[in-house]
Amino acid sequence: MGLLNLFKGKKKNNPQPEPEVTDPNKLSDPGQPTADTADLVSIIAIDDPFLITKEGAFVLMFEIPEIDMDIYGQTEDELCKRYQMTLGALPPDTRFQMTIFEEPFDPSDDIRYFSERSKAFQREIEYMDPLSVPYRQGQALAVSSIAMTARTAEMYDLIKPIRRRTVITLYYLPGAVNVARNIVMGQYAEADIAEIRKGKESAQENLEERISILQSAFSGAGLPLIQLTPQEALTAVWRTMHPFSSKDPYVSASDIAKNIDLGEEIYKKDPPAPEEWEDDLKPEQISSMLSPNYVIERKDILEIDGVLMKGYVVYDFRPNRPTFMYRLNSLSGSWLGTLFVEVMDPAVAADKLSQRETQLSAQEMVKARQGMLVDFGVRQEVSAVQESRMQLETAGQAPINIRFFVFRTALTKKELENRCRELESLFKTIGVAAFPADYTQKHLWRSYIPLGVMCTEQKRRNMNAPALSTFFWPQRKRYNEENGIYMGFDESTNLPLFLDPFGSSNNKTPTFLSVGRPGAGKSVWLKTMMTSAMISGGRVMAVDIEGEMEEYCEYYGGRYIEVGTPNGELINVMDIQLDTDDPLIGGTEQLVAFAEAVRGTAIQPGPEWNVLADAYKRALIDRDWLKENYDGSFTVLNREGWKSEDAPLLGDIVDILRRDQANPDALSMSQMLAQYVGNGVYASYFNRPTTFNIRDERLVIFGLKHVNTHSSSSQLRVYLWQILGLIWSEVLGRYMKDQDTANHVMLDEVWALLKAPGGVGAIENMARRFRKRKAGLWMATQEVREFLDSADAKKILSIVGNTFLMDQRPMEASLLQNLYSLPEGTENVLTHLGTGRGLMVLPDKILRVSVNVPGEWHSYQVRK
């Protein structure tokens, strides 16, 4: 199945536009540029760390970083409080420009990941027999990868995720440096630029203190500023001067996916690479790299390289009241904005307000004497002025002067009109007054460019910190680890989530636990993770207690091993762990753990432990794998020649125990294990060499539905322990053979394993030791209480590095909130998640995740 077939017949969301004169929504075919766009560029030189403008100003830029969002998406109120803290900490005479612009998330990398994995599987099976199992596996994984390529593209086209960047600009103009007289055809004399550069030292001195104040204020509110290099600052300028890079993408993600599938790249105009911004660039070179191809200005619309823009000057707000400007985020399509901020001296501002209050009161008195009606608008302004003055005089709260501009962009005139109406409606709703910048669109656009230059004259508007705190906010951070596997869609960013189970973080272990009520989607999540692991190149072993993975295993050409049935496969519980440093200790621990699983209680070091250890030692001596020396020590013989099929059997151990008739502990152990050897009821399942070799299998699932249905719970635990022992040996052996390929072990309904001491020990052993052997442990259970019933099981919870909390019953939700110290209100969230969604609790954050996969992954199929 090819990607083109998956997209066949689907409607294009964003086809690449071609200028058409007949389209009534397009303004015109632009043809040749109508003006010298190079003249629109103010930057004439790079002098690290500054950009230098033709006005002689030195410019620095900082960016508010993307921040982690909590499970509620970091509410606007909380973000506004951060800004209020920041603005309240700024001293008088602080001034800066704050610009917000958009970058659509490029879907190429996410799409390319699945597309390239599909091609890798197709290459893998190219010369294989179509009837062979490896061919079926590769074909199924190729189809699943292609299906996920299509699903990823469809999600991008549906949601159109946007990254909003907030850039703060500081600028300093040492003095009036007139270079205009030396401009010839847009070229600046080197002498003039050298003259401007003489002001660098004074610029550094002036800006150093301002930088310190600004960074301290933002850091104090948990928003540390990141200083941009000159190259990064130039990229920010390029983004604002090329609005097509901030608008709805020309090309749909589906088209990008199809081109990637064909090995072709769709043309996307990206900013120059950082290495292209060389320090010795001449002004005309900088202009040519930054300037758009053409700019057409009309009465109320600015057209830049095919993008239509309309700007608004915001001039009035409700006095001393929040503007709820964060609601701009709810607008459909693109919007751009810039804010010029200047913090005033409270004493000076109070004096001006007092003068204004006196002026307004005098006007009212004159009108009253003339018998004119009361002007309630003036009364409201007097009241607002009095309130502001009292706050300044009593609290010393510094007022803030602002100038604010907003742009809307679109590809067609009709769409721009719709978006502008939406913006105007929003302004009216939140009590904001604004007017379109008719005939001055170009000046307004140049004021928007983050260079600290305001080309459009606009009266200042006074605001206080609480009122201004709703203007801009940080962007949500995307969680996307290098070498990660697909985990679902992060609902805070609406982007695919890739997590590396073996990342370098010291506080992360490659252990995952999913907890959810019946029907929440735990089994679907587990099968999704199995497919993700295989698509990433890993191998999977799973335990299927309920028999829900048989069809999944069949589809992916895996090995389904039914254990505990008359005709099922057999496992020798005494199989040697091939990488054990001390085989005597390792084998003894394995034998003791099996005895614990049979009896259902722990065997502590002591008489019982000793007789089992002695029996195992003698079994190895009988196999000529171990030699006892005269001094009581032991020598391992021919370690390289050990084979799993030659390992001691349980019957060998029981025979040795029986011979020690004088020892009551040996006799007791032999009687307890008798049902698994000789003529015992379970001898045909447990006292046999292992009947299969899965060392090179990509997918192995151990089925226990027969045991779970027809046997006692104690027998189920013994079989589970038997399987876990084999899995552990396989992980060790596979790692010795291939240390680059990851192995993933999936345990569904893990509650059954926790009921036996041997099971808890086996899981804890895997959880602790898997990391160093590039193996991941994935578990799913209905109730976390199963881990809390014993001290040993609690240890596993402390080792789990990542927990996926799915829909819960109210009692379990309350327990989980306390257990994981989750934020207040999480309990209610956990009971309303719905199927297939959950909270991914990582060591340092909590994400809302949706398990979103196409039907081709076969995560939803269950054989009845």
mmCIF file of C-alpha atoms in Angstrom, residues 76 92 151 238 281 357 375-376 501 538 573 629:
data_model
loop_
_atom_site.group_PDB
_atom_site.id
_atom_site.type_symbol
_atom_site.label_atom_id
_atom_site.label_comp_id
_atom_site.label_asym_id
_atom_site.label_seq_id
_atom_site.Cartn_x
_atom_site.Cartn_y
_atom_site.Cartn_z
ATOM 1 C CA GLU A 76 -4.614 32.185 30.944
ATOM 2 C CA PRO A 92 10.466 53.762 35.727
ATOM 3 C CA ARG A 151 -2.840 10.105 9.941
ATOM 4 C CA TRP A 238 12.980 37.990 8.257
ATOM 5 C CA LEU A 281 27.797 41.565 5.029
ATOM 6 C CA GLU A 357 -8.641 65.871 36.676
ATOM 7 C CA ASP A 375 -21.654 64.562 29.955
ATOM 8 C CA PHE A 376 -21.569 61.110 31.516
ATOM 9 C CA PRO A 501 12.537 5.441 26.798
ATOM 10 C CA GLY A 538 12.826 -2.470 18.297
ATOM 11 C CA VAL A 573 12.309 -23.181 34.358
ATOM 12 C CA ASN A 629 37.864 -27.891 44.002
#
